[in-house]
């Protein structure tokens, strides 16, 4: 069974640009979560999508947004990039009747 | 307030030693779920275990064991006879379930280094 996949692996952007990160969940999983792991700050919850809708949002500004597609894959968009957005962005998926989340390898975003 | 506290930032042990990683959580819910994840240098978080609040049985899986104590709000993780491959950052997490947004609260992680 394929795990959670994320693309791209690395992304380098300039301050003020937009970044788009993608995530494909494990087959059969309907929920997708996004986390930001900045250096030394641990994992910070960004967004939760379930059945195509945003269900919960962490304490991040509106320039962090996303969506979930009918095939349950998801996209995270970060607008007006700032230097402090540089981090590892982790996507996790969860099955409809399970409690644990399974993580992808992450996308390392660098903003210069 | 921090819902999950991992007071140990870094731990170093010599191979074959036992090591315990501490996790203390805070919640007012009667139903909740606790997790441990391992993050090796590659970066991908690996799920290790889930514990439900109504199940206080301790669990052993090979060299890994977990001690869940509701009385002290702790969910500690012990690695017996540590190996170099155990070197990683370990995260403890709490979820209060889907009805409360299904948000995972992660601790700040404990970086374990096993010295050969």
Tab-separated table of C-alpha atoms in Angstrom:
chain	number	residue	atom	x	y	z
A	1	UNK	CA	0.000	0.000	0.000
A	2	UNK	CA	1.416	3.355	-1.010
A	3	UNK	CA	1.949	5.864	1.766
A	4	UNK	CA	1.289	9.563	1.827
A	5	UNK	CA	3.130	11.342	-0.964
A	6	UNK	CA	4.084	14.990	-1.184
A	7	UNK	CA	5.492	17.131	-3.960
A	8	UNK	CA	7.775	18.805	-4.533
A	9	UNK	CA	10.477	17.585	-2.156
A	10	UNK	CA	12.152	20.969	-2.101
A	11	UNK	CA	10.873	24.373	-3.124
A	12	UNK	CA	12.816	27.607	-3.251
A	13	UNK	CA	10.904	30.858	-3.566
A	14	UNK	CA	11.555	34.547	-3.225
A	15	UNK	CA	9.857	36.730	-0.634
A	16	UNK	CA	6.479	37.922	-1.909
A	17	UNK	CA	5.947	34.987	-4.276
A	18	UNK	CA	3.358	32.242	-3.925
A	19	UNK	CA	4.064	28.579	-3.163
A	20	UNK	CA	1.882	25.564	-3.908
A	21	UNK	CA	2.476	22.273	-2.134
A	22	UNK	CA	0.693	19.038	-2.956
A	23	UNK	CA	-0.274	15.961	-1.003
A	24	UNK	CA	-1.809	12.619	-1.919
A	25	UNK	CA	-3.258	10.634	0.984
A	26	UNK	CA	-3.193	6.906	1.525
A	27	UNK	CA	-5.839	5.172	-0.556
A	28	UNK	CA	-9.141	5.121	1.360
A	29	UNK	CA	-8.198	8.007	3.632
A	30	UNK	CA	-10.546	10.980	3.423
A	31	UNK	CA	-8.874	13.430	5.796
A	32	UNK	CA	-5.770	15.449	5.078
A	33	UNK	CA	-3.854	17.560	7.594
A	34	UNK	CA	-1.143	20.112	7.016
A	35	UNK	CA	1.553	21.019	9.531
A	36	UNK	CA	4.423	23.450	9.547
A	37	UNK	CA	7.656	22.397	11.201
A	38	UNK	CA	9.940	25.375	11.447
A	39	UNK	CA	13.420	24.923	12.846
A	40	UNK	CA	13.275	24.566	16.603
A	41	UNK	CA	9.524	25.161	16.804
A	42	UNK	CA	8.043	21.677	16.612
A	43	UNK	CA	4.943	20.844	14.582
A	44	UNK	CA	2.333	23.533	14.239
A	45	UNK	CA	-1.138	22.557	12.985
A	46	UNK	CA	-2.180	24.437	9.851
A	47	UNK	CA	-5.310	22.951	8.291
A	48	UNK	CA	-7.608	19.934	8.336
A	49	UNK	CA	-9.607	18.891	5.277
A	50	UNK	CA	-12.205	16.169	5.320
A	51	UNK	CA	-14.526	15.104	2.521
A	52	UNK	CA	-13.565	18.146	0.477
A	53	UNK	CA	-14.198	20.745	3.158
A	54	UNK	CA	-12.006	22.706	5.536
A	55	UNK	CA	-12.890	21.432	9.020
A	56	UNK	CA	-10.395	23.174	11.247
A	57	UNK	CA	-7.657	25.738	11.008
A	58	UNK	CA	-4.653	26.519	13.154
A	59	UNK	CA	-3.435	29.922	14.227
A	60	UNK	CA	-2.018	31.026	10.885
A	61	UNK	CA	-2.811	34.083	8.748
A	62	UNK	CA	-5.256	33.850	5.823
A	63	UNK	CA	-2.432	33.818	3.298
A	64	UNK	CA	-2.117	30.146	4.228
A	65	UNK	CA	-4.945	28.407	2.420
A	66	UNK	CA	-5.692	25.200	0.644
A	67	UNK	CA	-8.236	22.855	-0.735
A	68	UNK	CA	-9.086	19.203	-1.037
A	69	UNK	CA	-10.018	17.676	-4.359
A	70	UNK	CA	-12.681	15.013	-5.081
A	71	UNK	CA	-9.961	12.330	-5.082
A	72	UNK	CA	-9.014	13.514	-1.540
A	73	UNK	CA	-5.641	14.879	-2.579
A	74	UNK	CA	-4.878	18.315	-1.244
A	75	UNK	CA	-3.049	21.472	-2.050
A	76	UNK	CA	-1.568	24.022	0.340
A	77	UNK	CA	-1.070	27.538	-0.962
A	78	UNK	CA	1.040	30.141	0.742
A	79	UNK	CA	0.687	33.648	-0.653
A	80	UNK	CA	2.957	36.645	-0.171
A	81	UNK	CA	5.769	34.493	1.152
A	82	UNK	CA	7.802	35.777	4.074
A	83	UNK	CA	11.241	34.661	5.187
A	84	UNK	CA	9.772	33.052	8.314
A	85	UNK	CA	7.642	30.759	6.145
A	86	UNK	CA	10.793	28.734	5.507
A	87	UNK	CA	10.048	25.356	7.051
A	88	UNK	CA	9.290	21.699	6.464
A	89	UNK	CA	5.623	21.324	5.540
A	90	UNK	CA	4.194	17.964	6.472
A	91	UNK	CA	0.998	16.440	5.199
A	92	UNK	CA	-0.782	13.633	7.025
A	93	UNK	CA	-3.791	11.536	6.140
A	94	UNK	CA	-6.325	9.731	8.280
A	95	UNK	CA	-8.915	7.084	7.536
A	96	UNK	CA	-12.624	7.758	8.146
A	97	UNK	CA	-12.812	5.521	11.191
A	98	UNK	CA	-9.282	5.708	12.547
A	99	UNK	CA	-7.540	8.070	14.931
A	100	UNK	CA	-3.891	8.011	13.945
A	101	UNK	CA	-2.426	10.181	11.245
A	102	UNK	CA	0.121	8.949	8.740
A	103	UNK	CA	2.658	11.422	7.509
A	104	UNK	CA	4.302	12.063	4.179
A	105	UNK	CA	7.997	12.879	3.714
A	106	UNK	CA	7.357	16.626	3.651
A	107	UNK	CA	8.163	19.550	1.402
A	108	UNK	CA	11.025	21.760	2.466
A	109	UNK	CA	10.183	25.338	1.544
A	110	UNK	CA	12.964	27.889	1.516
A	111	UNK	CA	12.121	31.558	1.132
A	112	UNK	CA	14.991	33.853	0.166
B	1	UNK	CA	-1.200	26.490	27.698
B	2	UNK	CA	0.895	23.659	26.368
B	3	UNK	CA	-1.262	20.564	26.036
B	4	UNK	CA	1.666	18.189	25.599
B	5	UNK	CA	4.950	18.657	27.397
B	6	UNK	CA	8.119	16.792	26.614
B	7	UNK	CA	10.526	18.210	29.134
B	8	UNK	CA	13.562	16.371	27.793
B	9	UNK	CA	14.899	18.292	24.807
B	10	UNK	CA	17.885	16.072	24.121
B	11	UNK	CA	19.015	12.732	25.489
B	12	UNK	CA	22.201	10.824	24.733
B	13	UNK	CA	22.702	7.208	25.710
B	14	UNK	CA	25.277	4.577	24.936
B	15	UNK	CA	24.121	1.685	22.809
B	16	UNK	CA	22.376	-1.113	24.734
B	17	UNK	CA	21.305	1.224	27.532
B	18	UNK	CA	17.624	1.634	28.328
B	19	UNK	CA	16.092	5.069	27.895
B	20	UNK	CA	12.723	6.548	28.869
B	21	UNK	CA	11.178	9.497	27.090
B	22	UNK	CA	8.696	11.448	29.176
B	23	UNK	CA	5.391	12.888	28.023
B	24	UNK	CA	2.897	14.799	30.142
B	25	UNK	CA	-0.414	15.925	28.706
B	26	UNK	CA	-3.258	18.188	29.680
B	27	UNK	CA	-6.905	17.847	28.711
B	28	UNK	CA	-10.353	18.264	30.221
B	29	UNK	CA	-11.937	15.754	27.882
B	30	UNK	CA	-12.747	12.305	29.175
B	31	UNK	CA	-12.182	10.787	25.745
B	32	UNK	CA	-8.848	11.460	24.123
B	33	UNK	CA	-6.065	9.734	22.260
B	34	UNK	CA	-2.335	9.738	22.786
B	35	UNK	CA	0.327	8.988	20.224
B	36	UNK	CA	4.047	8.586	19.802
B	37	UNK	CA	5.809	9.340	16.535
B	38	UNK	CA	9.430	8.909	15.487
B	39	UNK	CA	11.111	11.399	13.156
B	40	UNK	CA	14.433	10.048	11.827
B	41	UNK	CA	16.882	12.397	10.078
B	42	UNK	CA	15.040	11.817	6.788
B	43	UNK	CA	12.206	13.929	8.193
B	44	UNK	CA	9.167	11.683	7.758
B	45	UNK	CA	7.190	11.082	10.941
B	46	UNK	CA	6.587	7.412	11.624
B	47	UNK	CA	3.574	6.381	13.688
B	48	UNK	CA	4.551	4.169	16.633
B	49	UNK	CA	1.513	3.784	18.874
B	50	UNK	CA	-1.948	5.071	19.778
B	51	UNK	CA	-3.519	4.851	23.202
B	52	UNK	CA	-7.190	5.592	24.000
B	53	UNK	CA	-8.020	7.343	27.253
B	54	UNK	CA	-10.203	4.460	28.399
B	55	UNK	CA	-7.461	1.879	27.969
B	56	UNK	CA	-4.713	2.169	30.564
B	57	UNK	CA	-3.068	-1.100	29.726
B	58	UNK	CA	0.624	-0.740	29.145
B	59	UNK	CA	1.940	-2.038	25.877
B	60	UNK	CA	5.120	-3.709	24.757
B	61	UNK	CA	6.273	-4.085	21.185
B	62	UNK	CA	9.687	-5.648	20.902
B	63	UNK	CA	12.186	-3.271	22.516
B	64	UNK	CA	9.538	-0.539	22.843
B	65	UNK	CA	7.159	-0.172	25.748
B	66	UNK	CA	4.684	2.479	26.776
B	67	UNK	CA	3.440	3.375	30.252
B	68	UNK	CA	0.116	5.235	30.310
B	69	UNK	CA	-0.935	6.650	33.698
B	70	UNK	CA	-4.064	8.803	33.823
B	71	UNK	CA	-3.447	9.656	37.481
B	72	UNK	CA	-0.319	11.575	36.530
B	73	UNK	CA	-1.400	12.479	32.966
B	74	UNK	CA	1.682	10.810	31.597
B	75	UNK	CA	2.391	8.590	28.621
B	76	UNK	CA	6.040	7.602	28.795
B	77	UNK	CA	7.990	5.659	26.198
B	78	UNK	CA	10.837	3.305	27.041
B	79	UNK	CA	13.337	1.848	24.610
B	80	UNK	CA	15.133	-1.185	25.986
B	81	UNK	CA	18.644	-2.059	24.813
B	82	UNK	CA	18.858	0.992	22.592
B	83	UNK	CA	20.423	0.795	19.146
B	84	UNK	CA	22.001	3.394	16.881
B	85	UNK	CA	18.963	3.145	14.585
B	86	UNK	CA	16.844	4.477	17.431
B	87	UNK	CA	18.525	7.871	17.042
B	88	UNK	CA	15.732	10.259	16.042
B	89	UNK	CA	13.410	12.916	17.348
B	90	UNK	CA	10.424	11.451	19.161
B	91	UNK	CA	7.132	13.305	19.420
B	92	UNK	CA	4.270	12.704	21.784
B	93	UNK	CA	0.848	13.949	20.629
B	94	UNK	CA	-2.675	14.351	21.969
B	95	UNK	CA	-5.964	14.365	20.076
B	96	UNK	CA	-9.318	15.165	21.617
B	97	UNK	CA	-11.213	13.633	18.720
B	98	UNK	CA	-13.173	14.720	15.691
B	99	UNK	CA	-15.870	16.544	17.644
B	100	UNK	CA	-13.294	19.061	18.834
B	101	UNK	CA	-11.678	19.652	15.465
B	102	UNK	CA	-9.554	16.523	15.473
B	103	UNK	CA	-6.514	18.649	16.050
B	104	UNK	CA	-3.319	16.946	17.069
B	105	UNK	CA	-1.300	18.724	19.723
B	106	UNK	CA	2.341	17.783	19.465
B	107	UNK	CA	4.987	18.135	22.096
B	108	UNK	CA	8.215	19.864	21.172
B	109	UNK	CA	9.979	16.551	20.732
B	110	UNK	CA	12.877	14.764	22.373
B	111	UNK	CA	16.012	14.287	20.326
B	112	UNK	CA	17.545	10.917	21.151
B	113	UNK	CA	21.122	10.128	20.214
B	114	UNK	CA	22.362	6.592	20.690
B	115	UNK	CA	26.136	6.470	20.770
B	116	UNK	CA	27.762	3.273	19.449
